CSV table of C-alpha atoms in Angstrom, one decimal:
chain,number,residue,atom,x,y,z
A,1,UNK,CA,-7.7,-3.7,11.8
A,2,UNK,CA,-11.2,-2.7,11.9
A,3,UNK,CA,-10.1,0.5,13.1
A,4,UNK,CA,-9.2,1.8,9.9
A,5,UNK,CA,-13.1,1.4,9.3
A,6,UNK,CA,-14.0,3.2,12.1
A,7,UNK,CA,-12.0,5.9,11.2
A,8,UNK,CA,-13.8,6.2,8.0
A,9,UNK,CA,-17.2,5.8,9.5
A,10,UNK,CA,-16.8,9.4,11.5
A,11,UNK,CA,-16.5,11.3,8.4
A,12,UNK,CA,-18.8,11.5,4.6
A,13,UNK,CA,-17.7,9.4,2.8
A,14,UNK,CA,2.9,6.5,-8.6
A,15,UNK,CA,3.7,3.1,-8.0
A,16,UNK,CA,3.4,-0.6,-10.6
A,17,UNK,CA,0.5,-2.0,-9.2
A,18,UNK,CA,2.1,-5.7,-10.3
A,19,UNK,CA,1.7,-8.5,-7.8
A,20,UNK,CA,3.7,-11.2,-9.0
A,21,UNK,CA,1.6,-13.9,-10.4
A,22,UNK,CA,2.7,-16.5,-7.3
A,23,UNK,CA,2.2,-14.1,-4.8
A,24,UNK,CA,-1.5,-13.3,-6.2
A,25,UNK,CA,-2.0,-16.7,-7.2
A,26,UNK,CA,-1.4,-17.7,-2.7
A,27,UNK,CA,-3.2,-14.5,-1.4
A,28,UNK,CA,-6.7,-15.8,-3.8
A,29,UNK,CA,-6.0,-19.1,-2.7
A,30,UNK,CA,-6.3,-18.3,0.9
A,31,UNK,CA,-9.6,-16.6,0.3
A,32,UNK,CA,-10.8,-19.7,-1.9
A,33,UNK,CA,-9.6,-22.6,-1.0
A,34,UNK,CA,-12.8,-23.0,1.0
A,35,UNK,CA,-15.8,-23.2,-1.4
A,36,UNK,CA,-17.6,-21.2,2.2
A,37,UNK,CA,-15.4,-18.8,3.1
A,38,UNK,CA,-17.9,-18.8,6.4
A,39,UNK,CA,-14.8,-17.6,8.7
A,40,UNK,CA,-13.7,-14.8,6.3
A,41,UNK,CA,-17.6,-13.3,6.0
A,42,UNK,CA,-17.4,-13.4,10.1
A,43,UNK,CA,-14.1,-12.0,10.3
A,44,UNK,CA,-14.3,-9.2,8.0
A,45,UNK,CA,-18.1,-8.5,8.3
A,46,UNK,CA,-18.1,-5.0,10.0
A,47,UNK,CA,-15.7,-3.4,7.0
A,48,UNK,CA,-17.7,-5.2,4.3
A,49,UNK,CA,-20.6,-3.9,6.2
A,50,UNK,CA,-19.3,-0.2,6.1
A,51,UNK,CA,-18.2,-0.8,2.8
A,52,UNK,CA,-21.6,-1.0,1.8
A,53,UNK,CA,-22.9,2.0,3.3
A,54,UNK,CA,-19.9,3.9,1.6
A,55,UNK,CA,-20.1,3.0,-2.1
A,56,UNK,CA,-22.2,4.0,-4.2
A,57,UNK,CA,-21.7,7.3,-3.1
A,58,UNK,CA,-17.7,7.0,-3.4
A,59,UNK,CA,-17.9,5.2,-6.8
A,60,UNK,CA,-20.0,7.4,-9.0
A,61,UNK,CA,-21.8,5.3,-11.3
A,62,UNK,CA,-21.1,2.2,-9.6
A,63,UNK,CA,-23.1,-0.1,-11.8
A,64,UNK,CA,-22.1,1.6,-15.1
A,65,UNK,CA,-18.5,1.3,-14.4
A,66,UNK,CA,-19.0,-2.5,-13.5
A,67,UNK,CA,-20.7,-3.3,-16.9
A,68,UNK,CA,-17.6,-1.0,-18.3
A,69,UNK,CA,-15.0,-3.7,-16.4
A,70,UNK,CA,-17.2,-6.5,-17.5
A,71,UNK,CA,-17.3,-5.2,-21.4
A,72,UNK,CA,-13.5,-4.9,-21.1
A,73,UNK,CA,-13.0,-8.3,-20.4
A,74,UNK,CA,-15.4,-9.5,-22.5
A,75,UNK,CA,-13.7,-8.1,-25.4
A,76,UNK,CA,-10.5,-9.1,-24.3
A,77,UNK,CA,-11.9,-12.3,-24.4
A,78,UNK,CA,-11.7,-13.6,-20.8
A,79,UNK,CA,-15.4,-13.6,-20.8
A,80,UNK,CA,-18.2,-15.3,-22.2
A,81,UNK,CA,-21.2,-13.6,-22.9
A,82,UNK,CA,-23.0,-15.7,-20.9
A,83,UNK,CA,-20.8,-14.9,-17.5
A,84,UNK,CA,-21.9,-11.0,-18.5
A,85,UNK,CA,-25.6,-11.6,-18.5
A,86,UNK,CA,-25.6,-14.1,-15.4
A,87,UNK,CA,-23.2,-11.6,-13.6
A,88,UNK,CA,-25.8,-8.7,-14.1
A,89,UNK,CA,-28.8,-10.5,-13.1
A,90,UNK,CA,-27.2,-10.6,-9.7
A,91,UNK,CA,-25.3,-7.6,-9.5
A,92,UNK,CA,-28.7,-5.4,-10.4
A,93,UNK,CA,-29.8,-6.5,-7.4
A,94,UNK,CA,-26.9,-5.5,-5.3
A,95,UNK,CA,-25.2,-2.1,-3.9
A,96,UNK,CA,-21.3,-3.9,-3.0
A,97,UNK,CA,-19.3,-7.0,-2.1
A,98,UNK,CA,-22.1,-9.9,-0.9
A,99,UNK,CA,-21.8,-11.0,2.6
A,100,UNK,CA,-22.4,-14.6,2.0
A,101,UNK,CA,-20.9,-18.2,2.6
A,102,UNK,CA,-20.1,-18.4,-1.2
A,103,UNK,CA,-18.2,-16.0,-3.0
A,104,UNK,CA,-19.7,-14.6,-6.1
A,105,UNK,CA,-16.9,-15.4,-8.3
A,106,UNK,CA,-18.0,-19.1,-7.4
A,107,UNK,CA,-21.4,-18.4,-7.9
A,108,UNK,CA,-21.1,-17.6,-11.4
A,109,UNK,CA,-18.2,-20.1,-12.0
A,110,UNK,CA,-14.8,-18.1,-12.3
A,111,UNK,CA,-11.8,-20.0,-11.4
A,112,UNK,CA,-8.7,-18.8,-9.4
A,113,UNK,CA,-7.0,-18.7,-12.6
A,114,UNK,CA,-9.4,-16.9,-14.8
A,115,UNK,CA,-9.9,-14.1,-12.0
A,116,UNK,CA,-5.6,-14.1,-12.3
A,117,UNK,CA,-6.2,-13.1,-15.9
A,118,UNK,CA,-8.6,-10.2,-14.5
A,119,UNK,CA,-6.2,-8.5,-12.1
A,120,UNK,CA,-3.5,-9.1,-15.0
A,121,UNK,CA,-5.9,-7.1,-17.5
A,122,UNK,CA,-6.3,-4.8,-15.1
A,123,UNK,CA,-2.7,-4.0,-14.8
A,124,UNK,CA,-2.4,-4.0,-18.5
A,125,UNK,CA,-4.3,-0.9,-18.7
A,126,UNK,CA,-3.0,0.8,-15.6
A,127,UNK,CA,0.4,0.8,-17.5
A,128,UNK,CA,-0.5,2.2,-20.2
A,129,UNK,CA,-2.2,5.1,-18.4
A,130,UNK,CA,-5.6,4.3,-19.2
A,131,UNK,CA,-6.8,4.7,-15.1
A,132,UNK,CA,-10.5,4.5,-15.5
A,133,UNK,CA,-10.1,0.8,-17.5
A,134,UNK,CA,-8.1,-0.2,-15.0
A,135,UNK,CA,-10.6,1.0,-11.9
A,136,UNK,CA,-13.6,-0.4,-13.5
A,137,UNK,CA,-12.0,-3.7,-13.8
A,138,UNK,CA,-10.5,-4.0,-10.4
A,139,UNK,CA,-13.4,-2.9,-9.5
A,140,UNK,CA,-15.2,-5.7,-10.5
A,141,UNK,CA,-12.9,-7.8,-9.2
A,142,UNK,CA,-13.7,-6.3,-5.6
A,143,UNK,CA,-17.1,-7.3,-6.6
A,144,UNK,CA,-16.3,-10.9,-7.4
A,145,UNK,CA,-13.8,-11.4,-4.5
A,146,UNK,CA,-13.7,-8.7,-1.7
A,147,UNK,CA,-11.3,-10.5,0.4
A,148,UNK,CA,-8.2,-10.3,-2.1
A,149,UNK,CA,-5.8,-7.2,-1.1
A,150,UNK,CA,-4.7,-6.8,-4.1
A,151,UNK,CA,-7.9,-6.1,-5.9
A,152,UNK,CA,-8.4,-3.0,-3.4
A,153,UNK,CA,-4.8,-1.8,-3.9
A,154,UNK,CA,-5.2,-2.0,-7.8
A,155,UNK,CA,-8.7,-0.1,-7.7
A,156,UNK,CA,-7.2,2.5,-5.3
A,157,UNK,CA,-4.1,3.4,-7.2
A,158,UNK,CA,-6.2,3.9,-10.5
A,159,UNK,CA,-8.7,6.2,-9.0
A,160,UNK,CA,-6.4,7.8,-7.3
A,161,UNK,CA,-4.6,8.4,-10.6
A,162,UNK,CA,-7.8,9.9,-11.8
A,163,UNK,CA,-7.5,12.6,-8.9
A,164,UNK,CA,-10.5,10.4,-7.4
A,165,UNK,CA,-9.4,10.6,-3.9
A,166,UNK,CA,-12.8,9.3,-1.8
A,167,UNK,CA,-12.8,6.2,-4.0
A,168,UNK,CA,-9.0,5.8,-3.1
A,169,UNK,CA,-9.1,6.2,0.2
A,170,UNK,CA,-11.7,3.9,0.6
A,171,UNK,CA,-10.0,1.1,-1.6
A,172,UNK,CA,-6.8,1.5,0.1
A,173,UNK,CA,-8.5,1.3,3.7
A,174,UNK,CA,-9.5,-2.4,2.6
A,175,UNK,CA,-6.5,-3.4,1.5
A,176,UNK,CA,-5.5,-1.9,5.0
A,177,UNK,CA,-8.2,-3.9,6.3
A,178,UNK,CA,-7.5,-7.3,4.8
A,179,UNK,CA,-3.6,-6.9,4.4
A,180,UNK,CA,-1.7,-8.8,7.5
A,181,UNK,CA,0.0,-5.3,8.8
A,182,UNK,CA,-1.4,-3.2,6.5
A,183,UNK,CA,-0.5,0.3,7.8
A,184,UNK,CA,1.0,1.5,4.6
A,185,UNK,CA,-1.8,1.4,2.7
A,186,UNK,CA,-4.1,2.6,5.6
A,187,UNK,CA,-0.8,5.4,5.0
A,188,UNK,CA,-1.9,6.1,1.3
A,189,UNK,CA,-5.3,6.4,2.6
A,190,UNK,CA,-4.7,9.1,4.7
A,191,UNK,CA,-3.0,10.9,2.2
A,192,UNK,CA,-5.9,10.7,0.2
A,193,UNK,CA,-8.6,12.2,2.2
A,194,UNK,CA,-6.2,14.9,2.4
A,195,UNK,CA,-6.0,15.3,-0.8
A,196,UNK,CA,-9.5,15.6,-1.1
A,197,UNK,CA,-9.6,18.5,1.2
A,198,UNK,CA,-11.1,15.9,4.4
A,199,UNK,CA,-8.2,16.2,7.0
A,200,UNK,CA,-10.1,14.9,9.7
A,201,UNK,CA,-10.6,11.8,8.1
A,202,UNK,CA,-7.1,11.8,7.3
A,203,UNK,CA,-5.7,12.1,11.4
A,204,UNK,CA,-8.3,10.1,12.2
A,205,UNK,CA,-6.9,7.0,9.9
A,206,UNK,CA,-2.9,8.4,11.2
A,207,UNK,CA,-3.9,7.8,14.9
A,208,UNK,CA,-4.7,4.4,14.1
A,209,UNK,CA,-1.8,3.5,12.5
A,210,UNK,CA,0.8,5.5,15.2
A,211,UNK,CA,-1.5,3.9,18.0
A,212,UNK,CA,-1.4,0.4,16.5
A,213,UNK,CA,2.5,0.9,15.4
A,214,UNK,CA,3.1,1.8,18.3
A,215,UNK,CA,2.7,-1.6,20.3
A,216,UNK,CA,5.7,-3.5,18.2
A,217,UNK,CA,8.8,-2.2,17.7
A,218,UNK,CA,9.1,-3.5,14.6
A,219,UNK,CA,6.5,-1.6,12.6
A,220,UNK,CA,8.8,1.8,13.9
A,221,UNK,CA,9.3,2.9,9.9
A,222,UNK,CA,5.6,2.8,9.5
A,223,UNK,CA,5.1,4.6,12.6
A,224,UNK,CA,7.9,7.5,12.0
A,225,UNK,CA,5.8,7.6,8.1
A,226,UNK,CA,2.7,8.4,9.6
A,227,UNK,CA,3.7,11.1,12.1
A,228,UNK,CA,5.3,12.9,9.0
A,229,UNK,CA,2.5,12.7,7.2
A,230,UNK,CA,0.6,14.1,9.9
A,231,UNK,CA,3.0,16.9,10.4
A,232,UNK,CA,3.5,17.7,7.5
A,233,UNK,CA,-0.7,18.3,7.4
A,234,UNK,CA,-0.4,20.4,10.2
A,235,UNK,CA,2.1,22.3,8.7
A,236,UNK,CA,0.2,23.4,6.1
């Protein structure tokens, strides 16, 4: 689905976000169960890649929002201390998601189940409206584990709660990305860069999905979704 990246690359760059705790618990495992993720780096390499060019400039305040997420869960006490200061050595040095054969939630010792407690702090605050909590936490989680769907989908609804459209877009475009038949989110992304007043961005991401739809009869909903989203654009 690197198309969905592509997309993005040609312009500038209200739901419950709860994944039930199995479901999350298999879609981490997938990314971890492999202490070098080697084929996962290869695989999704080029969006990472154009992830990278993308951020900072979509996440305003990229690092301070991180040490907010990481505050947060310190003082929820899912954090030590010394996670926070070991996390920042290597994150000052950084822009976005490493592209490495470890993850860095490895690196710094964070367990499947500890990074479950994360996404289900994050959550905690997206339900009780506080959106920019939320985002900064799930934003580190993209940070600690790019290759989780649900990290993306989390970080996009909250900014996109927050009227931050860029920074959703781009979220939901991963989860696109890294979900198996993602379209729905590439969907929400759309919908986003035409909320933010880019609606060339917006058809560009809608021809992938009615192209890609296209080929298997069985993604016809998603297909008919995007064509009324893209109407309904041209309507206006």
């Amino acid at each position: 689905m690197t198309q969905f990246l592509e997309a993005l690359a040609m312009g500038d760059v209200f739901q419950s976000i709860n994944q039930s705790a199995h479901d999350l618990a298999k879609e981490i495992s997938k990314t971890t169960k492999k202490k070098h993720p080697s084929s996962l780096v290869k695989e999704h390499k080029k969006s990472i890649t154009a992830i990278k060019k993308v951020l900072k400039t979509s996440y305003v305040d990229y690092h301070g929002r991180m040490k907010h997420g990481m505050d947060l869960l310190v003082h929820s006490g899912l954090l030590a201390q010394i996670d926070v200061s070991k996390f920042f050595e290597s994150v000052s040095k950084k822009s976005a998601p490493e592209l490495s054969d470890t993850l860095f939630q490895h690196k710094i010792g964070i367990s499947d189940d500890t990074i479950l407690s994360f996404y289900e702090c994050g959550t905690h605050f997206f339900d009780i409206n506080d959106f920019v909590s939320a985002g900064d936490i799930f934003l580190v989680l993209t940070f600690l584990n790019p290759f989780v769907p649900s990290f993306w989908v989390g970080l996009g609804m909250s900014e996109e709660m927050r009227h931050e459209f860029d920074g959703a877009a781009l979220a939901f475009l991963m989860a696109a990305e890294l979900q198996e038949n993602g379209y729905a989110w590439a969907i929400r992304a759309a919908e986003c860069y035409n909320k933010a007043n880019k609606p060339e961005q917006a058809r560009a991401v809608l021809d992938v999905v009615i192209n890609e739809t296209s080929k298997h009869p069985k993604h016809a909903e998603l297909k008919n979704q995007a064509l009324t989203v893209k109407k309904c654009m041209s309507s206006r």
